[in-house]
Short mmCIF file of N, CA, C and O in Angstrom, two decimals:
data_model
loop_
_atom_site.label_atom_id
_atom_site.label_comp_id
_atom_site.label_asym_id
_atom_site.label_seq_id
_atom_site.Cartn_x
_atom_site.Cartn_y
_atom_site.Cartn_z
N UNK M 1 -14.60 -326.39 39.58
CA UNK M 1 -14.82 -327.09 40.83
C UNK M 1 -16.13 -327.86 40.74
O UNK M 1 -17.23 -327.32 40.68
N UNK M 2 -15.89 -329.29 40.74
CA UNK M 2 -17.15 -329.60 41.20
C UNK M 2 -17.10 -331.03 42.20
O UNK M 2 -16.39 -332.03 42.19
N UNK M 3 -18.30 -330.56 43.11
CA UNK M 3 -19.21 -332.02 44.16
C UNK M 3 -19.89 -332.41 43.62
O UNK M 3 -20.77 -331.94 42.90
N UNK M 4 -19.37 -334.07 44.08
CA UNK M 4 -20.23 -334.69 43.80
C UNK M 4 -21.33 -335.63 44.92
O UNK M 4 -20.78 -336.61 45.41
N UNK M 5 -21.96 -335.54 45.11
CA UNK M 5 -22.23 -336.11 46.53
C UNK M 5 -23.09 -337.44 45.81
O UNK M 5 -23.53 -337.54 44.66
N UNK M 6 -23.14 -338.24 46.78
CA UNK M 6 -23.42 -340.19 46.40
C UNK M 6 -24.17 -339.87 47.76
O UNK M 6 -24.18 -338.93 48.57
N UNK M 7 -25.06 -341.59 47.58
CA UNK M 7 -25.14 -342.43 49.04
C UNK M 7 -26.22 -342.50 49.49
O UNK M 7 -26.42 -343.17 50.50
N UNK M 8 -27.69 -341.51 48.57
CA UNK M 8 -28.68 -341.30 49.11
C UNK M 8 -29.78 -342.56 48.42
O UNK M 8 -29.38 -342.86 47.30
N UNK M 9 -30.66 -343.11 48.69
CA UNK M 9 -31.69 -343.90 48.56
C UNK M 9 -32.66 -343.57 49.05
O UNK M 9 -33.04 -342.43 49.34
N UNK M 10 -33.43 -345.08 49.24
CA UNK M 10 -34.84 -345.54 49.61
C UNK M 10 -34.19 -346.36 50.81
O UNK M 10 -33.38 -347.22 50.47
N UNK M 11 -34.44 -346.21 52.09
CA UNK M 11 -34.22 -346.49 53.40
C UNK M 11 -35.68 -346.68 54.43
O UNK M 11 -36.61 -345.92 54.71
N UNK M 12 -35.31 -348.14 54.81
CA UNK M 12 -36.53 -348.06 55.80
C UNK M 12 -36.40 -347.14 57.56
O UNK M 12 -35.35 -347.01 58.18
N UNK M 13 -37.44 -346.76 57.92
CA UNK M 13 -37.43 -346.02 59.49
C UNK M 13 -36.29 -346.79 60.23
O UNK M 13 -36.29 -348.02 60.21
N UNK M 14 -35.55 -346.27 60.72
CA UNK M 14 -34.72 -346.59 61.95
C UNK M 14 -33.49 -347.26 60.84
O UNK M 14 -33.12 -348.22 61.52
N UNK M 15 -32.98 -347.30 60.05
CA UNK M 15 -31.86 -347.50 58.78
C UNK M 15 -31.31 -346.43 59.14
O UNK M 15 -31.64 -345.48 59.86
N UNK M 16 -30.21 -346.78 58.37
CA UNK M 16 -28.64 -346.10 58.27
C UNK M 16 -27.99 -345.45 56.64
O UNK M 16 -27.62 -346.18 55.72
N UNK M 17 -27.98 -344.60 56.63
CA UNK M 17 -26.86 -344.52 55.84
C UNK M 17 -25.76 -343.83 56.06
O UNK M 17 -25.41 -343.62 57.23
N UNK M 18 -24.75 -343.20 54.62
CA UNK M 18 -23.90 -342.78 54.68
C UNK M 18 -24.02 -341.87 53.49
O UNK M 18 -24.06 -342.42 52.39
N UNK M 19 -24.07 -340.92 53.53
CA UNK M 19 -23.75 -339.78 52.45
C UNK M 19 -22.35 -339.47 52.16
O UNK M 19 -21.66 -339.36 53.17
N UNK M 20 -21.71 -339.27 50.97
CA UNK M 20 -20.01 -339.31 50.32
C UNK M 20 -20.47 -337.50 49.96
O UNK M 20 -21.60 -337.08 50.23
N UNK M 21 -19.59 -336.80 49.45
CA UNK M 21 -19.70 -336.00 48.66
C UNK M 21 -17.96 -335.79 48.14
O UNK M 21 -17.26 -335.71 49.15
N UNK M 22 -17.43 -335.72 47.29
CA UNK M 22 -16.01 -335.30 46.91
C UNK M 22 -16.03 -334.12 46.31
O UNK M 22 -17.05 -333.67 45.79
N UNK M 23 -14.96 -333.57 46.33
CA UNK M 23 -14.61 -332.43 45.88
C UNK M 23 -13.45 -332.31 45.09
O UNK M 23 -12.38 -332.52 45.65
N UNK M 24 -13.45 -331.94 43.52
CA UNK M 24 -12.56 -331.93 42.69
C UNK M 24 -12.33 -331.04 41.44
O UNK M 24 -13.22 -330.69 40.66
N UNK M 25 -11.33 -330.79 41.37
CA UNK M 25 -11.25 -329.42 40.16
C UNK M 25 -10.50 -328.67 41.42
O UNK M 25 -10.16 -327.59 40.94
N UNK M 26 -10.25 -328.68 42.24
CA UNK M 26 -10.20 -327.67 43.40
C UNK M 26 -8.47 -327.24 43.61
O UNK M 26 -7.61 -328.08 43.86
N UNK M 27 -8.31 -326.42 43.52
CA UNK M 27 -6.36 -325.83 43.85
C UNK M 27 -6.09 -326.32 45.28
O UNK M 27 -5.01 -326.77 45.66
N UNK M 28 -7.01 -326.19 45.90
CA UNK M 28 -6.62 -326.74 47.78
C UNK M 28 -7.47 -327.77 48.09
O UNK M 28 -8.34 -328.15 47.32
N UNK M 29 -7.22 -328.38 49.44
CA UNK M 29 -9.07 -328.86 50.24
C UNK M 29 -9.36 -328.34 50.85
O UNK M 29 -8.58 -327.79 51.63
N UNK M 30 -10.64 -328.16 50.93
CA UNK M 30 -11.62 -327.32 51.64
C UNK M 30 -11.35 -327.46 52.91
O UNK M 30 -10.76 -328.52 53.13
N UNK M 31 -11.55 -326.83 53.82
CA UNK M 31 -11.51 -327.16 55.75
C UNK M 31 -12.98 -326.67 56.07
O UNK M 31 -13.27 -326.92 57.23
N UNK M 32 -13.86 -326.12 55.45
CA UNK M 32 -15.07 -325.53 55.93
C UNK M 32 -16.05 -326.77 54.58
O UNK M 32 -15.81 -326.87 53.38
N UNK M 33 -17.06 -327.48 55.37
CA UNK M 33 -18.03 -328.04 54.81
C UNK M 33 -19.03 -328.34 55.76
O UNK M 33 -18.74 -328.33 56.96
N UNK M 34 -20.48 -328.69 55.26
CA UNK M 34 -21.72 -328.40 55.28
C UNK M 34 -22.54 -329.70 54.74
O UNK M 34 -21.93 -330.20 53.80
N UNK M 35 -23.60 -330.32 55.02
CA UNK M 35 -24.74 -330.66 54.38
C UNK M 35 -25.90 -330.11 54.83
O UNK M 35 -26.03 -329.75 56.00
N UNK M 36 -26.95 -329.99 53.82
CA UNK M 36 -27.87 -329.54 54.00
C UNK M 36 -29.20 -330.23 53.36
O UNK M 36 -29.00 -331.31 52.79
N UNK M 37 -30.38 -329.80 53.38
CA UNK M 37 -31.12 -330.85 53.26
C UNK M 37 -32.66 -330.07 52.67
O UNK M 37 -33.24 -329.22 53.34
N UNK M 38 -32.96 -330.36 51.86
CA UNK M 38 -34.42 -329.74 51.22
C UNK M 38 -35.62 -330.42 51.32
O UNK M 38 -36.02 -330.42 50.16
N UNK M 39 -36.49 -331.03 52.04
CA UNK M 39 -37.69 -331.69 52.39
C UNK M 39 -38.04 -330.96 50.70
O UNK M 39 -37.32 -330.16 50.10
N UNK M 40 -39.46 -331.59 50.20
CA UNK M 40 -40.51 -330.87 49.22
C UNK M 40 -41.17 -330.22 50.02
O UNK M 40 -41.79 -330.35 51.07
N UNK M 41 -40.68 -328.96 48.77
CA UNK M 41 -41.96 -327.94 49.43
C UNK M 41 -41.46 -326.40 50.10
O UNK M 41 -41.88 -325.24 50.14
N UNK M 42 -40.16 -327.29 50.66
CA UNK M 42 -39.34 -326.22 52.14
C UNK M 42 -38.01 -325.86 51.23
O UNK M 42 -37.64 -326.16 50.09
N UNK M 43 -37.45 -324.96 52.45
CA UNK M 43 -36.28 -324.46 51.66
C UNK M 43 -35.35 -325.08 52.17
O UNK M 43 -35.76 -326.01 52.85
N UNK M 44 -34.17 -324.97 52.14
CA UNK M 44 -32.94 -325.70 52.46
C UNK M 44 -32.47 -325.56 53.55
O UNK M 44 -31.84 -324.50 53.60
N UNK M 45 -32.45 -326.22 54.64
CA UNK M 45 -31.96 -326.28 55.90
C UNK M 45 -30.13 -327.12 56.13
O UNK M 45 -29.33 -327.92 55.64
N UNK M 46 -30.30 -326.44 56.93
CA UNK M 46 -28.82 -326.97 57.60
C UNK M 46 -28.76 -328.21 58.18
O UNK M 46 -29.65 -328.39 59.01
N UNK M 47 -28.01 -329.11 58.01
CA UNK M 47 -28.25 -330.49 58.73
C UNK M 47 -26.98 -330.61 59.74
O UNK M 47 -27.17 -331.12 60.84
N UNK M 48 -25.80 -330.19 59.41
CA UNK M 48 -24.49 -330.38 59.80
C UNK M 48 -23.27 -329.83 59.23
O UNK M 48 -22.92 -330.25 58.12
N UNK M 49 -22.62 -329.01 59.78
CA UNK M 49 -21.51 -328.37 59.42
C UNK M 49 -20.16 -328.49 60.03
O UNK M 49 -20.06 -328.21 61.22
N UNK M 50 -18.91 -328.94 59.22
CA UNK M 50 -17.91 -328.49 60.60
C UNK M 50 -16.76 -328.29 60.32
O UNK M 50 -16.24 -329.17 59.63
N UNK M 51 -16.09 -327.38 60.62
CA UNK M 51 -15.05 -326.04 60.14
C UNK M 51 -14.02 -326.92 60.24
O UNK M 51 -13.77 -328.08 60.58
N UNK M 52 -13.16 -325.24 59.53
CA UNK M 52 -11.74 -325.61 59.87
C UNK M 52 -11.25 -326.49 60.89
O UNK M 52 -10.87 -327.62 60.61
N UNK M 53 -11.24 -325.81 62.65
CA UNK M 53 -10.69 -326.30 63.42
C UNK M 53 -11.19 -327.51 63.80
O UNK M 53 -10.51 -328.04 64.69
N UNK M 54 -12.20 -328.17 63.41
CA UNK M 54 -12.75 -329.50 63.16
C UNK M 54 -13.82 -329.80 64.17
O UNK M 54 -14.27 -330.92 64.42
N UNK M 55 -14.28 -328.30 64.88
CA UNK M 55 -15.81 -328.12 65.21
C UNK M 55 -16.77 -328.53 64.41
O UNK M 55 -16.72 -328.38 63.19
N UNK M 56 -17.99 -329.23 65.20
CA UNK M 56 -19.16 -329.67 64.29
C UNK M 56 -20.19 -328.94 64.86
O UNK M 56 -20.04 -328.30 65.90
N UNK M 57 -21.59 -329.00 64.03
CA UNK M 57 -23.06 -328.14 64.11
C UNK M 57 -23.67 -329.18 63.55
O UNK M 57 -23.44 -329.56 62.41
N UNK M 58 -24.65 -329.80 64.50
CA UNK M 58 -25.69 -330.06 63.93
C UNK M 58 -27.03 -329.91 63.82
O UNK M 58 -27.38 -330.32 64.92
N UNK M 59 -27.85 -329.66 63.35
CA UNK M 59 -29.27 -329.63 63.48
C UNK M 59 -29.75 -330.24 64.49
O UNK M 59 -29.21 -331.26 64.90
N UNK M 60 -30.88 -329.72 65.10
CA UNK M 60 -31.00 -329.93 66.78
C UNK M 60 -32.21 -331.55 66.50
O UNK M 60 -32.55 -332.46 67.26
N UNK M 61 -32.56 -331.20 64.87
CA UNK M 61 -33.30 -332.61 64.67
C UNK M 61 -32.56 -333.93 64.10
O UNK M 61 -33.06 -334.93 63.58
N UNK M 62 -31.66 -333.71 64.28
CA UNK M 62 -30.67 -334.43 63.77
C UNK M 62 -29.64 -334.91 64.90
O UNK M 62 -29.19 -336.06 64.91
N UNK M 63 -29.23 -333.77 66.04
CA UNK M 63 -28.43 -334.36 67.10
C UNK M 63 -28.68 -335.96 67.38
O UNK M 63 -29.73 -336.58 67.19
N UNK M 64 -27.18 -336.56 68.00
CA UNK M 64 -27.10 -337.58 68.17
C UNK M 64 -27.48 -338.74 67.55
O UNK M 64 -27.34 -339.88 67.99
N UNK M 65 -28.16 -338.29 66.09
CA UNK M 65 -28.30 -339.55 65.13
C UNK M 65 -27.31 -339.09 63.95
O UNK M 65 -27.38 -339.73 62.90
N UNK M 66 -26.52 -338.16 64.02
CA UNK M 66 -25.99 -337.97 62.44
C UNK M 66 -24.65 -337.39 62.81
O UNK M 66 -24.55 -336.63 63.77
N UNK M 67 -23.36 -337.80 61.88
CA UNK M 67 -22.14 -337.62 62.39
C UNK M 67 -21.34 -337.07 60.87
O UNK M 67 -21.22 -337.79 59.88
N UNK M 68 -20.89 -335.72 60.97
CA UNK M 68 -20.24 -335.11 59.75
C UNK M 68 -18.65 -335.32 59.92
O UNK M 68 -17.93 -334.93 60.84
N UNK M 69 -18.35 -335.94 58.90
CA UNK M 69 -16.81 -336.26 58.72
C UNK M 69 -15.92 -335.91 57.49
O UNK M 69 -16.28 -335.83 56.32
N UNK M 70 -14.48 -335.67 58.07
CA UNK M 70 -13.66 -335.24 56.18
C UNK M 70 -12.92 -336.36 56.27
O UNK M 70 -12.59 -336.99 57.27
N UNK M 71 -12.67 -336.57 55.07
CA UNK M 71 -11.29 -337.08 54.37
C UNK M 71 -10.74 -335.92 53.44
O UNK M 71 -11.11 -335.59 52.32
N UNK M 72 -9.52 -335.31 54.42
CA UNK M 72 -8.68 -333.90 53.56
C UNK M 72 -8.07 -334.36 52.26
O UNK M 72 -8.08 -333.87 51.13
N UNK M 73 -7.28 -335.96 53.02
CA UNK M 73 -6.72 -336.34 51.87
C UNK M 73 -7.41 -336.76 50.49
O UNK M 73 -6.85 -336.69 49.39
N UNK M 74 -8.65 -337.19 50.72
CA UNK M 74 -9.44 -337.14 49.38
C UNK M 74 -10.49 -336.36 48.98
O UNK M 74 -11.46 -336.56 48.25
N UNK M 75 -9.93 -335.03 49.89
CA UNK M 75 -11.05 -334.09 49.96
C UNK M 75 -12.64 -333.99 49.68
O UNK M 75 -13.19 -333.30 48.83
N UNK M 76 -13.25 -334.90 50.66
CA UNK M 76 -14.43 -335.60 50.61
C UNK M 76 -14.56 -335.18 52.17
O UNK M 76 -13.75 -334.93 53.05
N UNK M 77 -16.14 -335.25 52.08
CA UNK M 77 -16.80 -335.37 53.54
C UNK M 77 -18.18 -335.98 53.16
O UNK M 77 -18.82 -335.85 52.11
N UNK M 78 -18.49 -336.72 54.34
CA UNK M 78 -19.32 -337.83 54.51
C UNK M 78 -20.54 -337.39 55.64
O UNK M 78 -20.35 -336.67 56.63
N UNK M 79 -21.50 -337.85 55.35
CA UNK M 79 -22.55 -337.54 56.57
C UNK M 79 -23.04 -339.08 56.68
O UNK M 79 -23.47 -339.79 55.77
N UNK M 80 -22.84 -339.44 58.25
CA UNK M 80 -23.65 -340.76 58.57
C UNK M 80 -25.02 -340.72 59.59
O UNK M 80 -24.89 -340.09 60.64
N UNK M 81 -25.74 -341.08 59.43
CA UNK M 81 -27.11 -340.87 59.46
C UNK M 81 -27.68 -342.24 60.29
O UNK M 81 -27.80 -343.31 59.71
N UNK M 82 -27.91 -342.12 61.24
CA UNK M 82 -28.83 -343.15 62.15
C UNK M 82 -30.27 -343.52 62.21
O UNK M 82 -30.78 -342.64 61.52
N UNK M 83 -31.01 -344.11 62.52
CA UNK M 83 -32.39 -343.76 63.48
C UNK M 83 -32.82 -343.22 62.23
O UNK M 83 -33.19 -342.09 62.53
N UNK M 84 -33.01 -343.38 60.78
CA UNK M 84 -33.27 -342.33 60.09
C UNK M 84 -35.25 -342.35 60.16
O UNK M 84 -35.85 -343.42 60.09
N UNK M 85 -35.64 -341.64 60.23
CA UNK M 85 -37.08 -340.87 60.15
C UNK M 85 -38.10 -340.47 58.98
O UNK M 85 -37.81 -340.13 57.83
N UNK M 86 -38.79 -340.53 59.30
CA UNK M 86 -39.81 -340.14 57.83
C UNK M 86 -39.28 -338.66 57.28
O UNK M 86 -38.86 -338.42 56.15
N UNK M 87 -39.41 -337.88 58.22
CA UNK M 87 -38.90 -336.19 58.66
C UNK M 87 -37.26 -336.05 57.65
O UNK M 87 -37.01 -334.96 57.15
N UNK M 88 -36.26 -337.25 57.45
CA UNK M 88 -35.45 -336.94 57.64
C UNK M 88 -34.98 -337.37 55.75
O UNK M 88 -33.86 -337.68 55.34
N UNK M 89 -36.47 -337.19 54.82
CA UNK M 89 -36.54 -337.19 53.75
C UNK M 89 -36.51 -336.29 52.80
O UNK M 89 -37.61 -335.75 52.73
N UNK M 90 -35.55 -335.74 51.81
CA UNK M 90 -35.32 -334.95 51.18
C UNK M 90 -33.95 -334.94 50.40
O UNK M 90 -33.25 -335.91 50.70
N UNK M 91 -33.39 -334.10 49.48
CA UNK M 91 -32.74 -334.07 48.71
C UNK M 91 -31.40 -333.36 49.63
O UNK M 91 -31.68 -332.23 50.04
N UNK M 92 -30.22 -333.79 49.94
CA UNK M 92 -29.26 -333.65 50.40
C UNK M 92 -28.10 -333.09 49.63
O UNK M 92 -27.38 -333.64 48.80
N UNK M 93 -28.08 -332.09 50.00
CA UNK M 93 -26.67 -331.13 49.48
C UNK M 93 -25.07 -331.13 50.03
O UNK M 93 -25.05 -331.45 51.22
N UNK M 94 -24.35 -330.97 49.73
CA UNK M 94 -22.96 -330.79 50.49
C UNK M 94 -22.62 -329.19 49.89
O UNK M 94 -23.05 -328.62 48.89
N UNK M 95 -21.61 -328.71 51.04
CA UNK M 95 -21.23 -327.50 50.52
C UNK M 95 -20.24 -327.29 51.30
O UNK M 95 -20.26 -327.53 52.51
N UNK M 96 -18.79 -326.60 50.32
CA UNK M 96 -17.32 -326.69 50.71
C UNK M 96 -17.07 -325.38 50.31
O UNK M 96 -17.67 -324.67 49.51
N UNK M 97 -15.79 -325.11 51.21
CA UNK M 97 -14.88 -323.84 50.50
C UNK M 97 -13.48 -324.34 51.26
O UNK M 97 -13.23 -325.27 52.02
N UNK M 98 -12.89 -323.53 50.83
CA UNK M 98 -11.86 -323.23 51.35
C UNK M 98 -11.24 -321.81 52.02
O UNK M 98 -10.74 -320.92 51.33
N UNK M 99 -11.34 -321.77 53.18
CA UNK M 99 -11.54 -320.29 53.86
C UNK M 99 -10.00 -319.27 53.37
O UNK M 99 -9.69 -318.11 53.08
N UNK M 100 -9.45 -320.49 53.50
CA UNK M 100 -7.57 -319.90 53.31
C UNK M 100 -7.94 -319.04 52.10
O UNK M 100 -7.21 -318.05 52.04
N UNK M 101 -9.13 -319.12 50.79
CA UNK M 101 -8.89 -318.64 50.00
C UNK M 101 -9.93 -317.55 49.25
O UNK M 101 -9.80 -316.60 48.47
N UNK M 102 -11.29 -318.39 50.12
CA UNK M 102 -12.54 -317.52 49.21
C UNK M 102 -13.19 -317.82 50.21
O UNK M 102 -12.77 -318.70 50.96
N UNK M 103 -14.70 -316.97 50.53
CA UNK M 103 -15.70 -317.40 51.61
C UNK M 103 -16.59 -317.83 50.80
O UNK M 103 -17.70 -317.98 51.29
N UNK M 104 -16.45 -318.13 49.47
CA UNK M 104 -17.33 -318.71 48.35
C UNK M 104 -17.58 -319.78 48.46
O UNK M 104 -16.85 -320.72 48.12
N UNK M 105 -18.71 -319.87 48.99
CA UNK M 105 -19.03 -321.89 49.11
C UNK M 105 -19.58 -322.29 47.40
O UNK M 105 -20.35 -321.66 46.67
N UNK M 106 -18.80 -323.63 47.12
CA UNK M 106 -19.49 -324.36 46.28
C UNK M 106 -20.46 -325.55 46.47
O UNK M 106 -20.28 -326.12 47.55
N UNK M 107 -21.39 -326.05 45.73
CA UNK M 107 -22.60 -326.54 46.19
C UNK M 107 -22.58 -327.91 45.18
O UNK M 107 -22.23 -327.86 44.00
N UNK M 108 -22.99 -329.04 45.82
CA UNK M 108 -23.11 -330.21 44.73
C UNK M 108 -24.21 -329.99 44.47
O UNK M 108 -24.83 -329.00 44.87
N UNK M 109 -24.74 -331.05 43.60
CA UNK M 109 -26.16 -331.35 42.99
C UNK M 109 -27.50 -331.70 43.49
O UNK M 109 -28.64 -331.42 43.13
N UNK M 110 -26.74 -332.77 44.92
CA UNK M 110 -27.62 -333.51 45.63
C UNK M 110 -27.79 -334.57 45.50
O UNK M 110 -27.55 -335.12 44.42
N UNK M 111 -28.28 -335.26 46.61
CA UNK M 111 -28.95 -336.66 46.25
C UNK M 111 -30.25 -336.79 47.41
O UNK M 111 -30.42 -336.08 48.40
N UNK M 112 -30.90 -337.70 47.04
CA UNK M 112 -32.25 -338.00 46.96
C UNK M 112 -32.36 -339.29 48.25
O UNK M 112 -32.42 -340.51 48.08
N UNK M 113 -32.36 -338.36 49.81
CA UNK M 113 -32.80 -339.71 50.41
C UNK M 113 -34.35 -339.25 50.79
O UNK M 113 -34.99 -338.20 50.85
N UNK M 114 -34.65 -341.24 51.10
CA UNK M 114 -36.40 -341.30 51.19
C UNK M 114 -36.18 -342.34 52.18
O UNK M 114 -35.37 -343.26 52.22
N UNK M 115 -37.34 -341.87 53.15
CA UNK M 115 -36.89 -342.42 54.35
C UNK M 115 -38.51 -342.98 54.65
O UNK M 115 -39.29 -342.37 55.39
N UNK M 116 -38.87 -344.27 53.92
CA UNK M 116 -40.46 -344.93 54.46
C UNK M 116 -40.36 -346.46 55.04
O UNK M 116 -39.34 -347.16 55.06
N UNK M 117 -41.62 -346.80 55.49
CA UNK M 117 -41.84 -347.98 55.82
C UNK M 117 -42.12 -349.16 54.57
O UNK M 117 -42.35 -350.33 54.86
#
């Protein structure tokens, strides 16, 4: 199994992006996924999660600027990102399972957003 997650850069304050992550090697698609987010320095926080039944969570520093989405059929999920912030700089993770089968989350590599003037 492996993620791959894309999409992260060098973004100026109040920019946009879009974070990809896919998921492949996999017997099913996942219904449970996650990004998460590592500032330097800190440990890995939660940015946005959203299950099976297609409930979302987001980080309360993140509400209303950031929107977690799947594509089942290409078993991918995407994080889109608003208003982005100095704060909102760090190395970005995705993380999937599939509940039908394991509570074993797998984890991509990351990517690298930087969020300056």
């Amino acid at each position: 199994v492996q993620l791959q997650a894309s999409g992260g850069g060098l973004v100026q304050i109040g920019g946009s992006l879009r974070l990809t992550c896919e998921a492949s090697g996999t017997a099913s698609s996942f219904d449970n996924w996650a990004w998460y987010r590592q500032a330097p320095g800190n440990q890995r926080d939660l940015v946005a999660a959203i299950a099976s039944d297609g409930n979302t969570h987001y980080a309360d520093s993140v509400k209303g600027r950031a929107t977690i989405s799947v594509d089942n059929a290409r078993n991918t999920v995407y994080l889109q990102m608003n208003s982005l912030k100095p704060e909102d700089t760090g190395v970005y993770y995705c993380k999937g399972y599939d509940s039908r089968r394991s509570s074993v989350p797998n984890w991509g590599k990351g990517t690298l957003v930087t969020v300056s003037s």
